[in-house]
Coordinates of C-alpha atoms in Angstrom, one line a residue:
M1 CA 102.2 104.3 79.7
W2 CA 103.7 102.6 76.7
K3 CA 103.9 104.7 73.5
P4 CA 105.2 103.6 70.0
D5 CA 108.7 104.7 69.2
R6 CA 108.6 107.0 66.2
S7 CA 112.3 106.7 65.6
S8 CA 112.1 102.9 65.2
D9 CA 112.5 101.3 61.8
Q10 CA 109.4 99.2 62.6
T11 CA 106.1 100.8 61.5
L12 CA 103.9 102.3 64.1
Y13 CA 101.0 99.9 63.5
H14 CA 103.4 96.8 63.8
Q15 CA 104.7 98.2 67.1
I16 CA 101.1 98.6 68.3
A17 CA 100.1 95.2 67.2
D18 CA 103.1 93.6 68.9
E19 CA 102.4 95.5 72.1
M20 CA 98.7 94.5 72.2
E21 CA 99.6 90.9 71.5
R22 CA 102.0 91.0 74.4
R23 CA 99.4 92.5 76.8
I24 CA 96.9 89.8 75.7
S25 CA 99.5 87.0 76.2
Y26 CA 100.2 88.3 79.7
G27 CA 96.5 88.1 80.6
E28 CA 95.9 91.8 80.8
F29 CA 93.2 91.3 78.2
P30 CA 91.9 87.7 78.8
P31 CA 90.1 85.7 76.0
G32 CA 86.7 87.2 75.4
S33 CA 87.5 90.6 77.0
Q34 CA 86.8 93.8 75.2
L35 CA 89.7 95.9 73.8
P36 CA 89.8 99.7 73.7
S37 CA 88.0 101.2 70.7
E38 CA 90.1 102.3 67.8
R39 CA 89.4 105.9 68.6
K40 CA 90.2 105.6 72.3
L41 CA 93.4 103.6 71.7
A42 CA 94.5 106.2 69.1
E43 CA 94.0 109.0 71.7
Q44 CA 95.9 107.1 74.4
L45 CA 98.9 106.3 72.1
G46 CA 98.9 109.7 70.3
V47 CA 98.5 108.2 66.8
N48 CA 96.0 108.5 64.0
R49 CA 93.0 106.2 64.2
S50 CA 94.0 104.7 60.8
T51 CA 97.2 103.4 62.4
V52 CA 95.2 101.6 65.1
I53 CA 92.9 100.2 62.5
Q54 CA 95.9 98.7 60.7
A55 CA 97.2 97.2 64.0
Y56 CA 93.8 95.6 64.8
E57 CA 93.6 94.2 61.2
E58 CA 97.0 92.6 61.7
L59 CA 95.8 91.0 65.0
R60 CA 92.6 89.8 63.3
A61 CA 94.5 88.2 60.5
L62 CA 96.4 86.2 63.2
G63 CA 93.2 85.2 64.8
I64 CA 94.1 86.9 68.1
I65 CA 91.1 89.3 68.1
E66 CA 87.7 89.4 66.5
S67 CA 85.2 92.1 65.8
R68 CA 81.5 92.2 65.5
T69 CA 79.2 95.0 64.5
G70 CA 77.8 96.6 67.6
S71 CA 80.0 94.6 70.0
G72 CA 83.4 96.2 69.4
T73 CA 86.6 94.3 69.3
R74 CA 87.4 91.4 71.6
V75 CA 90.1 89.0 72.3
S76 CA 89.4 85.7 70.5
K77 CA 88.2 82.9 72.8
F78 CA 89.4 80.2 70.5
K79 CA 92.9 81.3 69.5
W80 CA 94.7 78.7 71.6
G81 CA 92.9 75.6 70.4
A82 CA 89.8 74.2 68.7
T83 CA 88.1 73.3 71.9
P84 CA 86.4 76.3 73.6
K85 CA 88.0 77.2 76.9
H86 CA 86.2 79.1 79.6
T87 CA 87.9 82.0 81.4
P88 CA 86.5 83.7 84.5
N89 CA 84.0 86.4 83.7
W90 CA 86.2 89.2 85.1
H91 CA 83.7 91.9 84.2
R92 CA 81.2 90.2 86.6
Y93 CA 83.8 90.0 89.3
V94 CA 84.9 93.6 88.8
E95 CA 81.3 94.8 89.1
G96 CA 80.8 92.6 92.2
G97 CA 82.2 92.9 95.7
H98 CA 81.1 95.3 98.4
F99 CA 83.9 97.8 98.1
L100 CA 82.7 100.5 95.8
P101 CA 84.8 102.3 93.1
N102 CA 85.7 105.9 93.3
L103 CA 83.1 108.5 92.2
P104 CA 83.0 109.0 88.4
Y105 CA 84.2 112.6 88.7
L106 CA 87.3 111.5 90.7
R107 CA 88.1 108.7 88.2
R108 CA 87.7 111.2 85.3
I109 CA 90.1 113.7 87.1
R110 CA 92.7 111.0 87.6
E111 CA 92.3 109.8 84.0
V112 CA 92.7 113.2 82.3
L113 CA 95.7 114.2 84.6
Q114 CA 97.5 110.9 83.8
K115 CA 96.8 111.4 80.1
D116 CA 97.9 115.0 79.9
P117 CA 100.1 116.3 82.8
T118 CA 100.2 119.7 81.2
L119 CA 96.7 120.4 82.4
I120 CA 96.4 123.1 85.1
D121 CA 95.4 121.1 88.2
F122 CA 93.0 122.8 90.6
A123 CA 91.5 119.5 91.7
S124 CA 94.3 117.5 93.4
G125 CA 94.3 118.0 97.2
E126 CA 98.1 117.8 97.8
L127 CA 101.2 120.0 97.9
N128 CA 103.4 120.3 94.8
S129 CA 107.1 119.7 95.0
E130 CA 107.8 123.4 95.5
L131 CA 106.0 123.3 98.8
S132 CA 107.5 120.0 100.0
P133 CA 110.7 119.8 102.0
N134 CA 112.5 117.7 99.4
E135 CA 116.0 119.1 100.0
E136 CA 115.7 118.9 103.8
I137 CA 114.6 115.3 103.7
S138 CA 117.4 114.5 101.3
T139 CA 119.9 116.0 103.7
L140 CA 118.5 114.1 106.6
M141 CA 118.7 110.8 104.7
K142 CA 122.4 111.4 104.1
E143 CA 123.1 112.5 107.6
K144 CA 121.1 109.8 109.4
K145 CA 122.5 106.5 108.0
F146 CA 120.0 103.7 108.0
K147 CA 121.0 100.8 110.3
E148 CA 117.7 99.5 111.5
Y149 CA 116.4 96.0 110.8
L150 CA 114.3 95.9 107.7
G151 CA 111.8 93.4 108.9
Y152 CA 108.2 93.6 110.0
D153 CA 107.8 96.3 112.6
N154 CA 105.3 96.8 115.4
P155 CA 101.8 96.9 113.8
Q156 CA 101.1 100.0 115.9
G157 CA 103.9 101.8 114.2
Y158 CA 107.7 102.6 114.4
M159 CA 108.4 103.4 118.0
P160 CA 110.8 106.3 117.5
L161 CA 108.1 108.0 115.3
R162 CA 105.4 107.5 118.0
E163 CA 107.7 108.9 120.6
E164 CA 108.5 111.9 118.5
L165 CA 104.8 112.4 117.8
V166 CA 104.2 112.6 121.6
S167 CA 106.4 115.6 121.7
Y168 CA 105.1 117.1 118.4
L169 CA 101.4 116.8 119.5
S170 CA 102.2 118.4 122.9
R171 CA 104.1 121.3 121.3
Y172 CA 102.1 122.0 118.2
R173 CA 98.6 120.7 119.0
N174 CA 98.4 120.9 122.9
I175 CA 97.5 117.2 122.9
Q176 CA 98.9 115.2 125.8
T177 CA 99.2 111.5 125.0
T178 CA 101.6 108.6 125.1
D179 CA 103.2 106.4 122.5
S180 CA 100.9 103.5 123.4
S181 CA 97.9 105.6 122.4
I182 CA 99.2 106.4 118.9
L183 CA 98.7 104.3 115.8
I184 CA 100.7 105.1 112.7
T185 CA 98.7 104.8 109.5
S186 CA 99.4 105.5 105.8
G187 CA 97.3 108.7 106.1
S188 CA 93.9 110.0 107.0
Q189 CA 92.0 107.8 104.6
Q190 CA 93.5 104.6 106.1
S191 CA 92.6 105.9 109.6
L192 CA 89.0 106.4 108.4
Y193 CA 88.9 103.1 106.7
L194 CA 90.0 101.3 109.9
I195 CA 87.4 103.1 111.9
T196 CA 84.6 102.4 109.5
Q197 CA 85.5 98.7 109.2
C198 CA 86.4 97.9 112.9
L199 CA 84.4 100.2 115.1
L200 CA 81.1 100.4 113.2
A201 CA 78.8 97.9 111.6
P202 CA 76.6 97.9 108.5
G203 CA 73.4 99.9 109.1
D204 CA 75.0 102.1 111.7
A205 CA 74.2 105.8 111.4
V206 CA 76.9 108.5 111.5
A207 CA 76.8 112.3 111.3
I208 CA 79.1 114.1 108.8
E209 CA 79.5 117.7 107.7
D210 CA 77.6 119.0 104.7
P211 CA 79.4 119.6 102.4
S212 CA 82.2 117.2 103.3
Y213 CA 85.1 115.5 101.6
I214 CA 83.7 112.3 103.2
Y215 CA 81.1 112.3 100.4
S216 CA 84.0 111.7 98.0
L217 CA 85.1 108.5 99.9
P218 CA 82.9 105.5 98.9
M219 CA 84.4 103.6 101.8
F220 CA 81.6 104.8 104.0
Q221 CA 78.9 103.4 101.7
S222 CA 81.0 100.3 101.2
A223 CA 80.9 99.7 104.9
G224 CA 77.1 100.0 104.8
L225 CA 76.9 103.1 106.9
R226 CA 74.0 105.5 106.8
L227 CA 75.2 109.1 106.5
F228 CA 73.3 112.0 108.0
R229 CA 74.2 115.6 107.3
L230 CA 75.3 118.4 109.6
P231 CA 75.0 121.6 107.5
V232 CA 78.1 123.9 107.6
D233 CA 77.7 127.6 107.7
E234 CA 80.2 130.4 108.2
K235 CA 80.9 129.2 111.7
G236 CA 81.0 125.5 111.0
I237 CA 78.4 122.9 112.0
R238 CA 75.6 123.7 114.4
P239 CA 76.1 121.2 117.3
E240 CA 72.4 121.4 118.3
D241 CA 71.6 119.5 115.0
I242 CA 73.3 116.5 116.6
R243 CA 70.6 116.1 119.2
A244 CA 67.9 115.9 116.5
L245 CA 69.9 113.3 114.5
Y246 CA 70.5 111.3 117.6
K247 CA 66.9 111.3 118.7
K248 CA 65.6 110.4 115.2
N249 CA 68.3 108.1 113.8
R250 CA 70.4 107.0 116.8
I251 CA 73.7 108.1 115.3
K252 CA 76.7 106.3 116.7
M253 CA 79.6 108.5 115.7
I254 CA 80.3 112.1 114.5
F255 CA 82.9 112.9 111.9
V256 CA 84.2 116.4 111.7
N257 CA 87.1 118.4 110.1
P258 CA 86.8 121.6 112.3
N259 CA 90.0 123.5 111.2
F260 CA 89.9 124.9 107.7
Q261 CA 87.3 122.3 106.7
N262 CA 87.5 120.5 103.4
P263 CA 86.1 121.7 101.1
T264 CA 84.7 125.0 102.6
G265 CA 87.8 126.2 104.5
T266 CA 85.5 127.0 107.5
L267 CA 86.9 127.3 111.0
L268 CA 84.5 125.8 113.6
D269 CA 83.5 128.6 116.1
Q270 CA 85.1 128.3 119.5
E271 CA 81.7 128.4 121.3
R272 CA 80.4 125.7 119.0
R273 CA 83.5 123.6 119.7
M274 CA 82.7 123.5 123.4
E275 CA 79.1 122.9 122.7
L276 CA 79.9 120.0 120.4
L277 CA 82.1 118.3 123.0
G278 CA 79.4 118.8 125.6
I279 CA 76.7 117.3 123.5
A280 CA 78.9 114.4 122.5
T281 CA 79.8 113.5 126.1
E282 CA 76.2 113.9 127.2
L283 CA 75.0 111.4 124.6
G284 CA 78.1 109.2 124.9
L285 CA 79.0 109.7 121.2
P286 CA 82.6 109.4 119.9
I287 CA 83.9 112.2 117.7
V288 CA 86.4 111.5 114.9
E289 CA 88.4 114.7 114.3
D290 CA 90.4 114.9 111.1
D291 CA 92.9 117.7 111.5
P292 CA 95.2 117.8 108.4
F293 CA 95.3 121.6 107.8
S294 CA 95.7 123.3 111.2
L295 CA 99.4 124.0 110.9
T296 CA 98.8 125.9 107.6
A297 CA 97.1 128.8 109.5
Y298 CA 98.4 131.8 107.6
N299 CA 98.7 134.0 110.7
G300 CA 101.1 131.4 112.3
V301 CA 98.7 130.7 115.1
P302 CA 97.1 127.3 114.5
P303 CA 93.6 126.8 116.0
M304 CA 93.6 124.2 118.7
P305 CA 91.9 120.9 117.9
L306 CA 88.9 119.5 119.7
K307 CA 91.2 116.8 121.1
S308 CA 93.1 119.4 123.1
Y309 CA 89.9 120.1 125.1
D310 CA 88.9 116.4 125.4
Q311 CA 89.2 115.3 129.0
L312 CA 87.1 112.1 128.8
G313 CA 88.7 110.4 125.8
S314 CA 85.7 111.0 123.5
V315 CA 87.7 112.2 120.5
L316 CA 89.6 110.0 118.0
Y317 CA 92.2 112.4 116.6
I318 CA 93.6 111.9 113.0
G319 CA 96.6 113.7 111.6
S320 CA 98.8 113.4 108.6
F321 CA 102.0 114.6 106.9
S322 CA 100.3 114.8 103.6
K323 CA 99.1 118.5 103.8
I324 CA 102.1 119.9 105.7
A325 CA 105.1 118.0 104.2
A326 CA 104.7 115.4 101.5
S327 CA 101.8 113.1 100.6
G328 CA 104.3 110.6 99.1
L329 CA 105.7 109.7 102.5
R330 CA 102.3 108.1 103.3
V331 CA 102.6 108.8 107.0
G332 CA 99.6 109.6 109.2
W333 CA 98.6 108.9 112.8
M334 CA 95.6 108.4 115.1
V335 CA 95.4 109.3 118.8
A336 CA 92.9 107.1 120.5
P337 CA 92.2 105.1 123.7
H338 CA 94.7 102.2 123.9
S339 CA 92.0 99.6 123.5
V340 CA 91.0 101.2 120.2
V341 CA 94.6 101.4 119.0
E342 CA 95.1 97.7 119.8
R343 CA 92.0 96.8 117.8
L344 CA 92.9 98.8 114.8
A345 CA 96.6 97.8 114.9
D346 CA 95.5 94.1 114.9
A347 CA 93.2 94.8 111.8
R348 CA 95.9 96.7 110.0
Q349 CA 98.4 93.8 110.7
Q350 CA 96.0 91.5 108.9
M351 CA 96.0 93.9 105.9
D352 CA 99.7 94.7 105.4
F353 CA 101.8 93.7 108.5
G354 CA 102.3 97.4 109.1
L355 CA 103.9 100.3 107.2
S356 CA 107.4 100.4 105.8
V357 CA 109.9 101.5 108.5
V358 CA 111.7 103.8 105.9
P359 CA 109.2 106.6 105.5
Q360 CA 108.3 106.4 109.2
R361 CA 112.0 106.9 110.1
I362 CA 112.3 109.9 107.7
A363 CA 109.2 111.4 109.3
A364 CA 110.6 111.0 112.8
H365 CA 113.9 112.6 111.9
F366 CA 112.1 115.5 110.1
L367 CA 109.8 116.2 113.1
A368 CA 112.8 116.3 115.4
S369 CA 115.0 118.4 113.1
D370 CA 115.7 122.1 113.0
Y371 CA 114.2 122.0 109.5
F372 CA 110.6 121.5 110.6
Q373 CA 109.6 124.9 112.0
P374 CA 111.2 126.9 109.1
H375 CA 109.5 124.6 106.7
L376 CA 106.1 125.4 108.3
E377 CA 106.7 129.1 108.1
Q378 CA 107.7 128.9 104.5
L379 CA 104.7 126.7 103.7
R380 CA 102.3 129.2 105.3
M381 CA 103.8 132.1 103.4
R382 CA 103.6 130.4 100.0
L383 CA 100.1 129.0 100.5
Q384 CA 98.8 132.5 101.5
Y385 CA 100.5 134.0 98.4
K386 CA 98.9 131.4 96.2
R387 CA 95.5 131.9 97.8
D388 CA 95.8 135.6 97.2
S389 CA 96.8 135.0 93.6
L390 CA 93.7 132.8 93.1
I391 CA 91.4 135.4 94.6
D392 CA 92.9 138.2 92.5
A393 CA 92.4 136.1 89.3
L394 CA 88.8 135.2 90.2
Q395 CA 87.9 138.9 90.9
K396 CA 89.6 140.0 87.7
E397 CA 88.1 137.3 85.4
L398 CA 84.7 136.7 86.9
P399 CA 83.6 139.9 88.7
G400 CA 80.1 139.5 90.1
Q401 CA 79.8 135.9 88.9
V402 CA 81.3 134.0 91.8
T403 CA 81.2 134.4 95.6
F404 CA 83.5 132.9 98.2
T405 CA 84.6 133.2 101.8
I406 CA 88.4 133.8 102.1
P407 CA 90.0 131.0 104.1
Q408 CA 92.6 131.7 106.7
G409 CA 94.4 128.4 106.3
G410 CA 94.3 125.2 104.3
L411 CA 94.6 124.4 100.6
H412 CA 91.2 125.1 99.2
L413 CA 88.9 127.9 98.1
W414 CA 85.2 127.0 98.1
C415 CA 83.5 129.0 95.3
K416 CA 79.8 129.5 94.4
V417 CA 79.1 130.2 90.8
I418 CA 76.2 132.7 90.8
P419 CA 74.6 132.0 87.4
Q420 CA 72.9 128.6 87.3
V421 CA 75.2 126.1 85.7
N422 CA 75.4 122.4 85.0
D423 CA 78.3 120.8 86.9
N424 CA 79.2 118.2 84.4
K425 CA 79.1 120.6 81.4
L426 CA 81.3 123.1 83.2
F427 CA 83.7 120.3 84.3
E428 CA 84.1 118.9 80.8
E429 CA 84.4 122.3 79.2
A430 CA 87.1 123.3 81.7
I431 CA 89.1 120.2 80.8
R432 CA 88.8 121.1 77.1
R433 CA 90.2 124.5 77.9
G434 CA 93.1 122.9 79.7
V435 CA 92.1 123.2 83.4
V436 CA 90.9 120.6 85.9
I437 CA 88.5 121.5 88.7
A438 CA 86.6 119.6 91.4
P439 CA 82.8 120.1 91.1
G440 CA 81.1 120.8 94.4
S441 CA 78.7 117.8 93.9
V442 CA 81.7 115.6 94.7
Y443 CA 81.4 116.8 98.3
G444 CA 77.7 116.6 98.5
S445 CA 76.8 120.1 97.6
D446 CA 74.2 121.3 95.1
S447 CA 75.2 122.1 91.6
G448 CA 77.1 125.3 91.0
Y449 CA 79.9 125.0 93.5
V450 CA 83.6 124.5 92.8
R451 CA 86.5 123.6 95.0
F452 CA 89.7 125.2 93.8
T453 CA 92.8 123.7 95.4
F454 CA 95.8 126.0 95.0
A455 CA 98.5 123.9 96.7
R456 CA 99.2 121.6 93.7
T457 CA 99.0 124.3 91.0
K458 CA 102.3 126.2 90.3
E459 CA 102.2 129.9 91.2
E460 CA 102.6 131.0 87.6
E461 CA 99.7 128.8 86.4
I462 CA 97.1 130.2 88.7
A463 CA 96.1 133.3 86.7
P464 CA 96.1 131.5 83.3
G465 CA 94.2 128.6 84.9
I466 CA 91.4 130.9 86.2
A467 CA 91.3 132.7 82.8
K468 CA 90.7 129.3 81.2
F469 CA 88.0 128.4 83.7
A470 CA 86.3 131.8 83.0
E471 CA 86.3 131.0 79.3
A472 CA 84.8 127.6 80.1
L473 CA 82.1 129.1 82.2
R474 CA 81.2 131.7 79.6
T475 CA 81.0 129.0 77.0
V476 CA 78.6 126.8 79.1
L477 CA 76.4 129.8 80.0
S478 CA 76.2 131.1 76.4

């Protein structure tokens, strides 16, 4: 984000006025649109409010902006001529459309982290650079000179990556498949988006876990789907609940994250896995299995996915590099019947003509390299250490005030705050103290739950971060 140059000979308010005029002339703020308040702009730019007041006065003198009591400051509609000119009502367009914006909590998390990167981040569900194989990937890029054609690729995905995934899925996930049954996506969310848009219709009923990260994805509501809950206990969902939902609401699809579930970290019990598959096949219901965390199992023995037991093609299996290597590669995959893959590949081609070949090529070489297995072992060790550090800090700072089940894999610790507490007050007070959390209500739970993600946080930040969270909790409860 642009900031004024304090070493410049030009005054700060003149710099701000020039920058705002530039942004207005480029159409970022069209005629009639509202500008940031003086206080908000001052916070964004790191200057005194009086400096912004001077900048706005300069623009008002030029007739570029106008202010009215109670209406704030807006771009003048009549600056460029005496005749009124009508511009589109962009606010109405932004508020329209059927694709819903992110939840307010998620927008707020993104906003504060962009504004202040020094905040301790327990909210972002991704690996930090210390856990990603940056050096290994850099070495592979130097060793494997790029010679491929940089044109549009097969919409189903880069063939060498699909071929490598066949081997990977067999070796690590006990899934037997072919390259024609694999669709490369930009990650789990694109896989879910394609499923909700292409395989389901508005009004369809689907079953999801409760709590579930799916609650944080407005794409399901945007698609007009009706969501029905499958409560998660210490053994995962209870498959028998599916029968009742099917009988009452005629659900058409089941979405599950059975291995180190997000956000609870739960592992679906083996007996329940088989029962789930049995009920799904009996009712003719497809299961969408999202499996991003399995290979993080701290004991080095990843739980097998539902897909590995699927003999009838009932399970659509989703995987991703984001939680085991690097989210920035934007490489995920789906294993599905070929007819489904063709349908979704066609839809994705209409969206973006397929993914870039470059990250797919990197992913293929990394999977095939001698670096992959050692990276997984190192990742598991570091994640377990960070999990233990988080638990130690919670037990030290908040004895008797929080409860949790210790996860055996994944990136998250699901925590219940025992004293009754308001989610929003705790969330905002934590930010004021310098730490960002994900309130449990983001994932559909009742107030008083928190998801702590320890993969993004630096190891040395965990204890201070929990101390700050404890201070925030005590302040809200006082």
